[in-house]
Structures are given as C-alpha cells and as structure tokens.
Tab-separated table of C-alpha atoms (C1' of nucleotides) in Angstrom:
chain	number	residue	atom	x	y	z
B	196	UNK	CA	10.548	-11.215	9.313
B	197	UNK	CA	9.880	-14.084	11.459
B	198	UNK	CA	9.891	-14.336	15.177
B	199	UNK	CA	10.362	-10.377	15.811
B	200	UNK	CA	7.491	-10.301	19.070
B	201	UNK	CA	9.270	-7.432	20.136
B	202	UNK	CA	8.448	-5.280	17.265
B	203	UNK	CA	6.404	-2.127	18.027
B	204	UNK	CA	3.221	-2.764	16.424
B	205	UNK	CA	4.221	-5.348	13.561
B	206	UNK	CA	1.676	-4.933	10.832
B	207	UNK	CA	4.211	-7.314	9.042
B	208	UNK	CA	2.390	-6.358	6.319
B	209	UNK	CA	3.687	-7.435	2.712
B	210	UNK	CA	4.075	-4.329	0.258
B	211	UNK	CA	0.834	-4.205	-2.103
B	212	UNK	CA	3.456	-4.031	-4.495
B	213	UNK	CA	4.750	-7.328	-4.007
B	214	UNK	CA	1.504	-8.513	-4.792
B	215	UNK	CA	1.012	-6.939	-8.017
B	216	UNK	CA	4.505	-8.385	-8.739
B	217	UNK	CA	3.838	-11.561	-7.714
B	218	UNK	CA	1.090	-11.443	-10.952
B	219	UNK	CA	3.208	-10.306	-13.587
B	220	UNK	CA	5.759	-13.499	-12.150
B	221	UNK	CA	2.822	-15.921	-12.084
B	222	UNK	CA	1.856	-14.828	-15.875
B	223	UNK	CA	5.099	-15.135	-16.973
B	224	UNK	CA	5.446	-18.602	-15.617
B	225	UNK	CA	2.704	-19.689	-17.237
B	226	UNK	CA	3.734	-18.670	-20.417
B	227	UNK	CA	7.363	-20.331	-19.674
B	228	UNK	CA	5.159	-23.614	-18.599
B	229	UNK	CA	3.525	-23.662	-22.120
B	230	UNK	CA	6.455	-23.385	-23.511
B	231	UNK	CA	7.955	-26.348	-21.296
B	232	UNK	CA	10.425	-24.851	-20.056
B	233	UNK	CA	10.999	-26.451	-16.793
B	234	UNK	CA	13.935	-24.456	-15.269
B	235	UNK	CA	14.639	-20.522	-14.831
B	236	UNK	CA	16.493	-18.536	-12.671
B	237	UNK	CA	15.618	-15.044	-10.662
B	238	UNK	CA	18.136	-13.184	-13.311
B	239	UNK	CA	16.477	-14.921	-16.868
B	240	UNK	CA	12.373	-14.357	-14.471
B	241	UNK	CA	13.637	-10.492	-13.561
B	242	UNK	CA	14.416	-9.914	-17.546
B	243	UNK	CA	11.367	-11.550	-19.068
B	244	UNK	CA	9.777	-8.876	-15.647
B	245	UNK	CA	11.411	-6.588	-16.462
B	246	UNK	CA	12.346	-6.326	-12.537
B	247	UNK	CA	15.491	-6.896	-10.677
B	248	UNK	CA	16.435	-10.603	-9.604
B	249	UNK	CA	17.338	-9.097	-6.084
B	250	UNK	CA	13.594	-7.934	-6.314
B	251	UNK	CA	11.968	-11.400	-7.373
B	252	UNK	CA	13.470	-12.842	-4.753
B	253	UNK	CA	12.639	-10.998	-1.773
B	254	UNK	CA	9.701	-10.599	-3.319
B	255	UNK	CA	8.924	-14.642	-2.719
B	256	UNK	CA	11.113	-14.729	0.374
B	257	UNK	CA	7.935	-13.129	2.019
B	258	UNK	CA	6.385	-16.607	1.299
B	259	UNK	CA	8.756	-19.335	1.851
B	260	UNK	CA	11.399	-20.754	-0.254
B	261	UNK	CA	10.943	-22.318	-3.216
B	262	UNK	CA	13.900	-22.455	-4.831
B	263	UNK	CA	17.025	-24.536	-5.448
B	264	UNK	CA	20.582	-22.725	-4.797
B	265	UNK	CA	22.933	-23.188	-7.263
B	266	UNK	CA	20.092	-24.315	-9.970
B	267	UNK	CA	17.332	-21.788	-9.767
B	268	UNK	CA	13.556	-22.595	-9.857
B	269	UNK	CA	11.668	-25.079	-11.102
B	270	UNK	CA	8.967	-23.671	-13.292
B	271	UNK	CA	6.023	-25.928	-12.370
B	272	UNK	CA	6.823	-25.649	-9.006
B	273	UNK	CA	7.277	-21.700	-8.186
B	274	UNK	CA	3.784	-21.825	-10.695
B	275	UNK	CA	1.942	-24.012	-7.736
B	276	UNK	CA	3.345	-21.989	-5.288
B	277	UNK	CA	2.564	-18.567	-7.071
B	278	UNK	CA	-1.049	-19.695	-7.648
B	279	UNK	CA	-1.367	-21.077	-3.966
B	280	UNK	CA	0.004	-17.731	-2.913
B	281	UNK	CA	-2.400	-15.666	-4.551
B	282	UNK	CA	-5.334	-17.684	-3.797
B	283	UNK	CA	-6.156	-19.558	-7.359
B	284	UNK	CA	-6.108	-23.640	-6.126
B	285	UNK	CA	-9.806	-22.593	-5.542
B	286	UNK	CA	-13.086	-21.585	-7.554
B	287	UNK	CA	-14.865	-17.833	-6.704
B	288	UNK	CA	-17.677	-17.129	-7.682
B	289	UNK	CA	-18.305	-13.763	-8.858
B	290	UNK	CA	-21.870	-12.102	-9.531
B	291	UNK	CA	-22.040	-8.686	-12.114
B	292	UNK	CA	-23.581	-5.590	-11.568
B	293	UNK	CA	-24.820	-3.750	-14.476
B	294	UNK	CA	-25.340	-5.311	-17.234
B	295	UNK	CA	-24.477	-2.476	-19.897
B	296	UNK	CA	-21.646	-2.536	-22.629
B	297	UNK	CA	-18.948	-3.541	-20.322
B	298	UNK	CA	-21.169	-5.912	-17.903
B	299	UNK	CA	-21.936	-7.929	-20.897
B	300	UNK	CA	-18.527	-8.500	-22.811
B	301	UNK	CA	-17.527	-9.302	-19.164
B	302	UNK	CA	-19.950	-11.895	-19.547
B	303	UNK	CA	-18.532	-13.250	-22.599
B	304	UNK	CA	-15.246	-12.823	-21.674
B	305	UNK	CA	-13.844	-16.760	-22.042
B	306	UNK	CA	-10.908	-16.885	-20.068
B	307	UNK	CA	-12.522	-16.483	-16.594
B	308	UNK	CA	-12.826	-20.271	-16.153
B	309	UNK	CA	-9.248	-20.991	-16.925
B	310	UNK	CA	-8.455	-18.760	-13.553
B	311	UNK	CA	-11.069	-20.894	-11.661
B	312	UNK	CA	-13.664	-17.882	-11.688
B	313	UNK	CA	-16.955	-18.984	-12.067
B	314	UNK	CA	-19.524	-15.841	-13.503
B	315	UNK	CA	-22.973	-17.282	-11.215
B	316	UNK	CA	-24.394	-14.217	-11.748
B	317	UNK	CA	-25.892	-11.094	-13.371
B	318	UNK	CA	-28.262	-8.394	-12.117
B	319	UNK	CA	-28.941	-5.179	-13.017
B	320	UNK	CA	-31.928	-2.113	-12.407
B	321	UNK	CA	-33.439	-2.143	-15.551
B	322	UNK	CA	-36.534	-4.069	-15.905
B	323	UNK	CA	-35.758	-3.651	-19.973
B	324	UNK	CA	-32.355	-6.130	-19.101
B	325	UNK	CA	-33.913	-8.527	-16.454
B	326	UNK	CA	-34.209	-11.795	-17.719
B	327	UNK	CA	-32.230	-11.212	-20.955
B	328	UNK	CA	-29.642	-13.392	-22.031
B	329	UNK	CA	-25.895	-13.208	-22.377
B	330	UNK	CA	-23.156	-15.632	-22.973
B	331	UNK	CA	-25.416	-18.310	-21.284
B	332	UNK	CA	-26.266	-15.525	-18.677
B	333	UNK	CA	-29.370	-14.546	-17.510
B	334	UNK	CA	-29.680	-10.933	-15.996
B	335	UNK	CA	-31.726	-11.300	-12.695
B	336	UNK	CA	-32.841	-8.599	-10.707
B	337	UNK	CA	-31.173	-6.541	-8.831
B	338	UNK	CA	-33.792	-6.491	-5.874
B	339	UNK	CA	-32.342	-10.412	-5.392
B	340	UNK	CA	-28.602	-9.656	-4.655
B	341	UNK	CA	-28.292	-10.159	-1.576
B	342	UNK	CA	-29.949	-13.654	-1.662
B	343	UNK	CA	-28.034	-14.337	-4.564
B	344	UNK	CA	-25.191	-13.183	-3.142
B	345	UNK	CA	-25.799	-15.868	0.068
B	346	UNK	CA	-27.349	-18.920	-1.807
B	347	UNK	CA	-24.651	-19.120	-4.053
B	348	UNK	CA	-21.712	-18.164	-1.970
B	349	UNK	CA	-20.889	-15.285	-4.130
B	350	UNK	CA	-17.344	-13.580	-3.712
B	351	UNK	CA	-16.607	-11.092	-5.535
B	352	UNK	CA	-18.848	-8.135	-7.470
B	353	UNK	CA	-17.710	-6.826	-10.805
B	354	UNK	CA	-18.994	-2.966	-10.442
B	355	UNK	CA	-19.901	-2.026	-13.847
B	356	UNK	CA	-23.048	0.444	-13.253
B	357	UNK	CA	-22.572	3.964	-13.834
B	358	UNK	CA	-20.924	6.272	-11.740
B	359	UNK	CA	-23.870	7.535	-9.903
B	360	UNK	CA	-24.894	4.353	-8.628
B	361	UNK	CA	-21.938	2.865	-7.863
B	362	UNK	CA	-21.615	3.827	-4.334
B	363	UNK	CA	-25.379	2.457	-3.869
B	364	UNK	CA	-24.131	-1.023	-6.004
B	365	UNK	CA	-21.311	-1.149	-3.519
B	366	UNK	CA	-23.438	-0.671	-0.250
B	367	UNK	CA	-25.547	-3.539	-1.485
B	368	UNK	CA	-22.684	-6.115	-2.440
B	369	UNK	CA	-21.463	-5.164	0.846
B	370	UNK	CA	-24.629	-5.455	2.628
B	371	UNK	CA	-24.964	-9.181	1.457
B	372	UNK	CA	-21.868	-10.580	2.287
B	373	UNK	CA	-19.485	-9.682	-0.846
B	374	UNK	CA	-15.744	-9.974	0.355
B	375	UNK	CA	-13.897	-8.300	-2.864
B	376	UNK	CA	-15.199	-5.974	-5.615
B	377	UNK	CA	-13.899	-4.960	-8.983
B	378	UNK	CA	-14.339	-1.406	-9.532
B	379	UNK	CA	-14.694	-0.284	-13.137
B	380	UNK	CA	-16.784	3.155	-12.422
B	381	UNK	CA	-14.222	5.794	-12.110
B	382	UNK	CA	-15.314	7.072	-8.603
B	383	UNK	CA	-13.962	6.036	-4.966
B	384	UNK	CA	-15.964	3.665	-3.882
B	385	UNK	CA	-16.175	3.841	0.419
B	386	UNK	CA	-15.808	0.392	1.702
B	387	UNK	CA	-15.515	-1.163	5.295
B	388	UNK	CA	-11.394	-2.277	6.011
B	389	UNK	CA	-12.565	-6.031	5.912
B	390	UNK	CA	-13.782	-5.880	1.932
B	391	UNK	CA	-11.135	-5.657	-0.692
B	392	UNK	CA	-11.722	-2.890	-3.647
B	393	UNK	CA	-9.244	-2.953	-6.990
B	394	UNK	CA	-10.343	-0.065	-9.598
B	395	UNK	CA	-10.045	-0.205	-12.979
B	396	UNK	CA	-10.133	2.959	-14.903
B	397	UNK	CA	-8.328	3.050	-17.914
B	398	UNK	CA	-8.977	7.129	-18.247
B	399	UNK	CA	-7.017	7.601	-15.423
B	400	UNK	CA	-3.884	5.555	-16.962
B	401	UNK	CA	-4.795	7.600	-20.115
B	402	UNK	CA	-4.119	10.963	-17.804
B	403	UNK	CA	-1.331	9.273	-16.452
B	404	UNK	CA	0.313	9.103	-19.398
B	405	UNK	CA	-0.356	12.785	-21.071
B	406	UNK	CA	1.434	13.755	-17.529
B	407	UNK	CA	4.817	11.602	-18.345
B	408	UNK	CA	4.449	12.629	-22.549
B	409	UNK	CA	3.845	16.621	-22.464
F	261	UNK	CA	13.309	20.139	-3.735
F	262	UNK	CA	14.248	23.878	-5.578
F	263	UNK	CA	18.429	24.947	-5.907
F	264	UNK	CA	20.214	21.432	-4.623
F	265	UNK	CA	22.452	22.110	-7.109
F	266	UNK	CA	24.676	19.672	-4.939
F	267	UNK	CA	22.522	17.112	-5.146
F	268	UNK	CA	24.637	13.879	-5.591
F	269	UNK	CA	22.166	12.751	-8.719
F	270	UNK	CA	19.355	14.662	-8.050
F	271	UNK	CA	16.985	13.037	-10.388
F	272	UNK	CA	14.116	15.415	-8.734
F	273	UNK	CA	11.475	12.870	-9.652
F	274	UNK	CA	7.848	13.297	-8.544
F	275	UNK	CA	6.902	10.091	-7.395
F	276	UNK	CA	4.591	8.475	-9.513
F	277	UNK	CA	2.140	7.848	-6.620
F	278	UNK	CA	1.911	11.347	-6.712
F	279	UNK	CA	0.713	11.796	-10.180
F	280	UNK	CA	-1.739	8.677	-9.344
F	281	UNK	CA	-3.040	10.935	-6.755
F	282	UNK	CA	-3.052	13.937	-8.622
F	283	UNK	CA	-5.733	11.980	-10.896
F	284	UNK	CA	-7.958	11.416	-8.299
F	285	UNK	CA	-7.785	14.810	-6.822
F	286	UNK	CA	-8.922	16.166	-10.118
F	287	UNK	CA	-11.906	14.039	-10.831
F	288	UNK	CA	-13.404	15.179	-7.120
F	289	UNK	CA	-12.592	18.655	-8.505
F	290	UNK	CA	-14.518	18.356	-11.387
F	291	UNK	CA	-17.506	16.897	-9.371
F	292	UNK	CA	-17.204	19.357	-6.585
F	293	UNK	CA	-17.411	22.387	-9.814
F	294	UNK	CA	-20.233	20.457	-10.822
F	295	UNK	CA	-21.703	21.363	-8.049
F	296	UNK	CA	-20.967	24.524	-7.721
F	297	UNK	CA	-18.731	24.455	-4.725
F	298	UNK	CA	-15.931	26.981	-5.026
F	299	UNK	CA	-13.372	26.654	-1.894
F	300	UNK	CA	-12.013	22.929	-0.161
F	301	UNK	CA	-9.253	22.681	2.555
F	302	UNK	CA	-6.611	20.046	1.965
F	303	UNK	CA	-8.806	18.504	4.800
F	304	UNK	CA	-11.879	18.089	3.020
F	305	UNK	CA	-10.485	17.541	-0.097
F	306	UNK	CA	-8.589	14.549	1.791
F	307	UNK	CA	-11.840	12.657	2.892
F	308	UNK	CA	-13.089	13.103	-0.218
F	309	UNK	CA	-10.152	10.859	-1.919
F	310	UNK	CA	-9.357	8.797	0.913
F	311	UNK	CA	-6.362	10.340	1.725
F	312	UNK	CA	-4.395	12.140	4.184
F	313	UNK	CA	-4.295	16.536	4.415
F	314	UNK	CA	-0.552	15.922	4.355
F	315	UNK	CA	-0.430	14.221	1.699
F	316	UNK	CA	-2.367	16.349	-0.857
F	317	UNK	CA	-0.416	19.522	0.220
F	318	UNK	CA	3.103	17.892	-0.331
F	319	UNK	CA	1.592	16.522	-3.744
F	320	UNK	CA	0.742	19.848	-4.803
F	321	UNK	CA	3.541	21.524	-3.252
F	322	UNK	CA	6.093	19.362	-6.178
F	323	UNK	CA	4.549	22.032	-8.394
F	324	UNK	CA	3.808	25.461	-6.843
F	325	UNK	CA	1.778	26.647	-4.062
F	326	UNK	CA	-2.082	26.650	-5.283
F	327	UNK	CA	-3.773	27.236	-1.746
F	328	UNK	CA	-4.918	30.420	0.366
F	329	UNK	CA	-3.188	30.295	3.547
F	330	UNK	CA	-6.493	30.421	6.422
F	331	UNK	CA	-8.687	29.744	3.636
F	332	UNK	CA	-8.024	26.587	1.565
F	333	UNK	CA	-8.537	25.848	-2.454
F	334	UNK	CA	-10.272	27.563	-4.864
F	335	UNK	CA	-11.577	24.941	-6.691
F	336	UNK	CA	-11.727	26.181	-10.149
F	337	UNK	CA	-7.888	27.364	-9.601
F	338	UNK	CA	-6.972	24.206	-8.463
F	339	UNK	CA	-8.917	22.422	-11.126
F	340	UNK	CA	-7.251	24.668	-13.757
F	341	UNK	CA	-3.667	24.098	-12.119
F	342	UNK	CA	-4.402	19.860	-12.115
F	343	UNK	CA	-5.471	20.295	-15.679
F	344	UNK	CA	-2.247	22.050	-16.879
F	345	UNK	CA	0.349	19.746	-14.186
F	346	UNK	CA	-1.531	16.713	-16.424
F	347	UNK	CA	-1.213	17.940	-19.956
F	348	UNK	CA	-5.141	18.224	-20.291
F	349	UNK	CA	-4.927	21.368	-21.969
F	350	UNK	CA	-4.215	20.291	-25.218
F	351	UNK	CA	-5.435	17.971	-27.490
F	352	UNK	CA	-4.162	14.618	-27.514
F	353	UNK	CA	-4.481	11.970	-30.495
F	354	UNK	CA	-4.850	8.743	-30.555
F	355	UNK	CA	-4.811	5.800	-32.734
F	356	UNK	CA	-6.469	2.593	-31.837
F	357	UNK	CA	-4.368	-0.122	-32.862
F	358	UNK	CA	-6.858	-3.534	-32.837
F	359	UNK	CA	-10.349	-3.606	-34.131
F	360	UNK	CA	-11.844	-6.479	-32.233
F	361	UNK	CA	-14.602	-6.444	-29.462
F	362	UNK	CA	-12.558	-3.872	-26.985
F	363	UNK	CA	-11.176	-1.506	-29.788
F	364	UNK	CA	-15.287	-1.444	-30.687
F	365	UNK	CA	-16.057	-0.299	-27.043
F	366	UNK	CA	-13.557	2.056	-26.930
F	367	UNK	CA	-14.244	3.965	-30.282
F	368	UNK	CA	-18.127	3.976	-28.950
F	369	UNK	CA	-16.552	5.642	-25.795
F	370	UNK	CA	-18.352	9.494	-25.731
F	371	UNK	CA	-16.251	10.935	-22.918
F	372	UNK	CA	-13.069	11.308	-24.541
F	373	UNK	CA	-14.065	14.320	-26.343
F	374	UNK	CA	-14.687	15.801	-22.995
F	375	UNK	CA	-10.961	15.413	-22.309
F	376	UNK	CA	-9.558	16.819	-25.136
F	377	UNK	CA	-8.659	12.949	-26.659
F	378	UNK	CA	-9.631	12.558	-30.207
F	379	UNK	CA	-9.945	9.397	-31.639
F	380	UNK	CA	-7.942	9.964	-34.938
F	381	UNK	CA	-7.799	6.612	-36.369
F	382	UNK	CA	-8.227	2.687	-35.878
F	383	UNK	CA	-6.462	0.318	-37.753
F	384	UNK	CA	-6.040	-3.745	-37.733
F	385	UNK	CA	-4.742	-6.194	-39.690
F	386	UNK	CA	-7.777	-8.249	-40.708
F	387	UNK	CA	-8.716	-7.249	-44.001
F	388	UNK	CA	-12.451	-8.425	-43.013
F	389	UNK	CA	-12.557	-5.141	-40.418
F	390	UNK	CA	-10.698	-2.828	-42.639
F	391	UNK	CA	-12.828	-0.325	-44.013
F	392	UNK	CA	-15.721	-1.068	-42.108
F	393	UNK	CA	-16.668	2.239	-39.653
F	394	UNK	CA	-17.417	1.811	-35.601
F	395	UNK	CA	-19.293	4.798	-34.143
F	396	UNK	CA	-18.326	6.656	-37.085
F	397	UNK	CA	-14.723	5.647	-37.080
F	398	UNK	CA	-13.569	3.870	-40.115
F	399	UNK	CA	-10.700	1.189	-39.790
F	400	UNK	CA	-7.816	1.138	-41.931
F	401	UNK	CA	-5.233	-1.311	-42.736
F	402	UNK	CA	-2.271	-1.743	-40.100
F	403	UNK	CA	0.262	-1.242	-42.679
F	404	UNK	CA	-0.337	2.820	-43.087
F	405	UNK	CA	-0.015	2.584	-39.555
F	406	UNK	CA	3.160	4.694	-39.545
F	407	UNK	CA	2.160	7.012	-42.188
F	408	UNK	CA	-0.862	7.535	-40.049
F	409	UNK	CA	0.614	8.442	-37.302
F	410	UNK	CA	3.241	10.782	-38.820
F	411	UNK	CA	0.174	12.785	-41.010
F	412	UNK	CA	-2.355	12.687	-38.095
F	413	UNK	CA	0.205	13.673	-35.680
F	414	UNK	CA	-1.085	10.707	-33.551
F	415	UNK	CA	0.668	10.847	-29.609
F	416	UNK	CA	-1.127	7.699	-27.950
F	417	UNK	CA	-2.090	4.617	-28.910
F	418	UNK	CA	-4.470	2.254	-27.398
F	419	UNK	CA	-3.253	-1.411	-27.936
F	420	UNK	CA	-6.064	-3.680	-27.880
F	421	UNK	CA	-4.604	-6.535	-29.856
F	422	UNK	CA	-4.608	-10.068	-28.916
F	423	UNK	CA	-1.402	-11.116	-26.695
F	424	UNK	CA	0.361	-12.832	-29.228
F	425	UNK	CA	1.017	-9.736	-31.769
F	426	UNK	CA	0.903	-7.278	-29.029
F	427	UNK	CA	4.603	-6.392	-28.866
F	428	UNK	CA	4.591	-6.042	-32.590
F	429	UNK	CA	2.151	-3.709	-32.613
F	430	UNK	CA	3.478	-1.926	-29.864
F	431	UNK	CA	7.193	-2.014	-32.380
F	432	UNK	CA	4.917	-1.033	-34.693
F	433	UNK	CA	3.887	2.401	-33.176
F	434	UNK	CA	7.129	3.404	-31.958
F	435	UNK	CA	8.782	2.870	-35.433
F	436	UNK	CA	5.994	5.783	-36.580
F	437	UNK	CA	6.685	7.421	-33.573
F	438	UNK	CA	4.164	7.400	-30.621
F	439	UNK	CA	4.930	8.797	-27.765
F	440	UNK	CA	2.479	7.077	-25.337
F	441	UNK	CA	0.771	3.700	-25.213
F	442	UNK	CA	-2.386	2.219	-23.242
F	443	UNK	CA	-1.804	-1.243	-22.989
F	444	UNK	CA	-4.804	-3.427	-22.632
F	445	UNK	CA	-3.681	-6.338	-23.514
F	446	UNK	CA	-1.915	-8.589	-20.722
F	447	UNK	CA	1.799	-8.962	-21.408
F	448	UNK	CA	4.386	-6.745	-20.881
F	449	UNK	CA	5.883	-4.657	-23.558
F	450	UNK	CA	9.102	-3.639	-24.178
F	451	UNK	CA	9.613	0.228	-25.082
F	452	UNK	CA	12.479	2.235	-24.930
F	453	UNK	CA	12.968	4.402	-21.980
F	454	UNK	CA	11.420	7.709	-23.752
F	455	UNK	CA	8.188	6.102	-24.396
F	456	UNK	CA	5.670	5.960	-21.746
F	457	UNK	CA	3.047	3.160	-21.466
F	458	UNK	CA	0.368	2.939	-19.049
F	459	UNK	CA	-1.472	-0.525	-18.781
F	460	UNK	CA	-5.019	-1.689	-18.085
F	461	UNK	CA	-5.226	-5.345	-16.759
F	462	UNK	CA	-8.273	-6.162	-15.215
F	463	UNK	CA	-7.254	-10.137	-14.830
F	464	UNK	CA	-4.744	-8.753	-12.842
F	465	UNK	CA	-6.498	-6.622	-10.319
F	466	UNK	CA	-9.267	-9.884	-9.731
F	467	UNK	CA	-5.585	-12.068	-8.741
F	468	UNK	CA	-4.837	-9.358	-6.398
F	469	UNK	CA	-8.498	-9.450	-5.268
F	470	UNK	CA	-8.183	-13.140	-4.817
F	471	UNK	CA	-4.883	-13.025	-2.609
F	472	UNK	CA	-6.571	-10.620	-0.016
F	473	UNK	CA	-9.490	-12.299	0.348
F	474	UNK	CA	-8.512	-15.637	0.665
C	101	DT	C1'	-7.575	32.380	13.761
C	102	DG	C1'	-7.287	28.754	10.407
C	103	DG	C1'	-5.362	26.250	6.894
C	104	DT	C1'	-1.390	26.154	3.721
C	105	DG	C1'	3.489	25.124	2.721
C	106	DT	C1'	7.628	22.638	4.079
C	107	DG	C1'	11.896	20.908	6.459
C	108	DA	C1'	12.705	17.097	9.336
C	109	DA	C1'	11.493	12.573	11.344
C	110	DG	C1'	9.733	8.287	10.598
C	111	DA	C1'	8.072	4.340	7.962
C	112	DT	C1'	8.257	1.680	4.090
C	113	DG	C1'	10.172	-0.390	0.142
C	114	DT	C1'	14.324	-1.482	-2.663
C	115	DT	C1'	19.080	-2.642	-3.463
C	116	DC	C1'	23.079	-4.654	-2.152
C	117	DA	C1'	26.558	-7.958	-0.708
C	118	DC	C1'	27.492	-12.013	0.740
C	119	DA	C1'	26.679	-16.204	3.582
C	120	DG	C1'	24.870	-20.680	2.826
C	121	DC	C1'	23.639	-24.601	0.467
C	122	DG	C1'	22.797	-27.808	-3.427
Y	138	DC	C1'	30.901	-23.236	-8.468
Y	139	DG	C1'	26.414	-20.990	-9.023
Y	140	DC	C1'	22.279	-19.136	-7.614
Y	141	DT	C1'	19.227	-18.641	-3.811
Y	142	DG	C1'	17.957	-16.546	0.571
Y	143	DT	C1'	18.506	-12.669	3.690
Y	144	DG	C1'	20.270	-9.149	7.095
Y	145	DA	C1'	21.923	-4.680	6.581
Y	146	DA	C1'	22.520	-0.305	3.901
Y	147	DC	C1'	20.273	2.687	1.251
Y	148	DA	C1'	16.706	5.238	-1.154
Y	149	DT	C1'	12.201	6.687	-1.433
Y	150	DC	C1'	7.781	7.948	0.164
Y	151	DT	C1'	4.783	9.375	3.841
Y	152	DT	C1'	3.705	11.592	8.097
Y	153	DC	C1'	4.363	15.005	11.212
Y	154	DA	C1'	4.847	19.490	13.467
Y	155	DC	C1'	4.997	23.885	13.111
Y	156	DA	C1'	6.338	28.304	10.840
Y	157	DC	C1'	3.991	31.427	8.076
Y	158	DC	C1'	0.704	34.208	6.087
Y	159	DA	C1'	-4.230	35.702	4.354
DNA sequence: TGGTGTGAAGATGTTCACAGCG
DNA sequence: CGCTGTGAACATCTTCACACCA
C-alpha cells in the first residue's frame, strides 16, 4: 500500500466498494452509539454488516488504524474516524433542481441537517414554481444557478428534473462550479472526470430484482 | 462458461455488475426504438452507456449470441432479448408495505404500468391511513398482509416503512411469501438466502458523494 | 471488410492465515 | 490470550486480441 514508488502506474485507488461499505459501517455505528455501546469487534460489526470481519478490516486498513488488538474498536472512536473518512466533520451545501414531487419532499426531508447538509437552495424552469414556498424553501429561478451556485458556495446538485432535461440541468450545475451531483432521473448523465455523479433509480433495482426472482 | 462439467464448484454466476449493466443497456434501447433507430454496434452502444465494446459483448455473451457478425445489433432483437434475460415479460405484483409520504409517491408513480408492475395493494398499520385510497389505490390494514399476498399472488414488495419496524415488515412479507423486496428504508434487512432484495438509499449515495469530493 | 463472440491475459477485489501487539 | 493489521493466495471481473462469420 504504502511506499510502493516502483509500482507501474499506481492509481492506488481504493475500491468504490469500500466506500459504499464504509456507509453501511458508519450507520451501523451510529446506531451502536445510541445504544451506548462503547466497544465492538470486526466479527460482532461484520454480523450486524452482514460482511466478513476479514472484509471490515481491510476495508479500514486503507485508512489507518483505528483499532485496539486484543480488544477491538472503540465505537465513538472508529464513528469519528468513519465520518472524517467520508467527509462529514464539515457542512455542504446543496442547491435542488426541479422542484416537482420528488424536489419538494426532498425539501422537507428532516434528516439532512443531522448529516451536516445544509438545503441553500431551490430552482426550477417553471415560472408557475418560482418563488413558491416549501419546507421554509423558496424556489428561485433557474436562470440564477450559477450565481447561486458561487455566492453561496454550493456543492452538490440534487437532479430531480425530468429526464429530458437532465443532461441540460447537469451542464449548468457543472458550468457554475458544482463538484458532486445526485442523480435521480434515470438517464446517464455525461460529466467531466473532476465532478462526482451517484444515481438513484429505484426502477432499475426494481429490474434488478425481477432478473434474480423469475 | 458452457460443459465444465469439471468445474471444481462451478457456481456459473453472472456477475451482478453484469445484470447492473444489462439495465442500462436496455433503457438506451428503448430510447434508441424511440427513435426509430434499428441497428447499434457494441461500439456505439458502448458510448452511449459509458462503457467499454468489450464489455457489452461479454455481458451479452453470458446468455446467447444476439449480434450480426459485420453488422452489429438489431435493436428491437436486442431489446426483446434484454426484456426476456430481465423477467420483463410478465407481469409482476407488488404490494406496498407503508403508507406514509414515499408509499404516496410511489402509488402516484404512472410508469410502472409501462413495465408490466402492477400495484396490487398498499397496506400500513395506522388505522388513520387504512381505508383511505392514493391515486386510486386503497390501503388496507397490515394484518391481511399475508392473506394479501397469497390471494393477489403478490411477488415484490416495496418497503417504505420507517427504520424502526422495517425488519418486521420485511418478516412480515416473507412469512406470506414474497419473493422480492425494494428496500427504501435505510437499514439492512435480514432475508433468507432465496429472497432477493434490492435497496434504494439515497443518504447513502450523498456520503459517497461527500467522500469524493472532499 | 467490419463487427461479433470468446479464450486467455491482466487487473482488481476478496479471503485467508498468521504475525504482532495490547 | 484475543483481536487487529496485513502480505500473500485466491477468486472474480475486466480487458484484450484475434478467430470467425455475415
């Protein structure tokens, strides 16, 4: 891992699904942390995981160690560490695109704040939705993104428009500085390798599934 | 992949990357029909979904050979063949287990008809919802939930109950029988090895968001 | 000729076994 | 003594190169 210069072309990358483990682990700890439960080894964390201890801890090995031997890990600990790791010690702001069904339960969704996201905005096409209110939100205008997007240090773009315009949504959010988006149109969205893109499409896990049950 | 009868412990699993992928490759299908284009090389077809030639081919080639050598796809063979590898031939039920906000959205969802999903019933356990109707879908009490699913011949459910009851409502629908779940809500559920379960965590795609571009 | 289908090579990710340390 | 941390073995997935055929 370390101190390999002679490697080839060392991406050193760490497996994408190391990440997506690492956020199943961190949820779990919390849920141990409520329960004050201060201890827990890789074996009792790879059950409630239902992963491999082996796994777990290669899996954080990637990032340091943060464990004890002979005792395990201390829960609050690995929990600081996890949430370090994945980047939640500090607030991102997030702005929403499309304000339709899902745009606007997104906007009432509560637990964004407890995960140090911070919803400072809304826009959408529709003259009909500009200036509304939801959840405390007011829908701006899509026409302002991009200085929205720089005046208040917007992150991240929830993609909620429809399918048509999503690539369009995209361009602009990318256009004004936007370093990850959350994709909830079910199309590919074409992004530059410096801008992060996770999709969610629940009809494609529905798909998935009449696959592994025919 | 064919005749290794020798095959230490062959367990001749398609990855499920591959079936991932296979999703994809039919929604681009289903928008290049919709536009009337009738042929696509494994090249074309690979810019389309962000993917490699290579890749596609040895995808497909796990279940038969679909392609014209010289020529390419046809794409309303291909679509046809994607359709039948994924079970979308048939008609699958489902039961939507969790009235609240999300279970509202979904029922108000007018695509699934489209892919042969039919929304057969919703149930939840607050007597307040029961027996009120949601896009013409009436909600009935959680406790017919197995008889429901046994008369209806229900295959999927969509769990959109708060975290707390969600393994008990997944319990719930494997008692009566399900054979596939969507899970929505964010905990991991337990299920025994013949039932599949797909989930849909959007919380978790924004951590993995946050750890890349931090 | 052009693009598929596919064995083989290569890269990547997972499992293992055990050394090392509290 | 117990459980972590980790190099090495193994398994899996992806990429490649080219044979093959319309």
């Amino acid at each position: 891992m370390a101190n390999n210069y002679l490697a080839k072309s060392n991406t050193s990358e760490i497996p994408s699904a190391t990440i997506s483990r690492l956020v199943i682990y961190l949820r779990i700890l919390e849920e141990l942390a409520n329960n004050d439960i201060r201890e827990i080894s890789s074996e009792k964390l790879a059950t409630l995981a239902q992963g491999s201890a082996f796994q777990i801890r290669k899996d954080l090995a990637y990032f340091g160690t943060f464990g004890t031997r002979g005792a395990g890990y201390t829960v609050p600990t690995l929990l600081r560490e996890l949430r370090r790791i994945l980047g939640l010690t500090r607030q991102w702001n997030v702005v929403i695109i499309g304000m339709g069904r899902l745009g606007q339960a997104l906007a009432d969704y509560p637990r964004f704040v407890h995960y140090n996201y911070h919803l400072s905005a809304a826009v959408d096409i529709n003259p009909e939705l500009v200036n509304k209110e939801f959840s405390g939100l007011k829908v701006e205008d899509i026409r302002d993104l991009s200085k929205i997007i720089k005046e208040r240090m917007v992150d991240i773009g929830f993609l909620t428009v429809p399918q048509k315009s999503a690539q369009e949504a995209a361009d602009a959010l990318i256009q004004a500085g936007i370093k990850g988006i959350l994709n909830f149109s079910p199309t590919i969205i074409t992004v530059p390798d410096n801008i992060h893109v996770e999709t969610v499409d629940f009809l494609a896990g529905l798909k998935r599934i009449s696959y592994y049950i025919k």
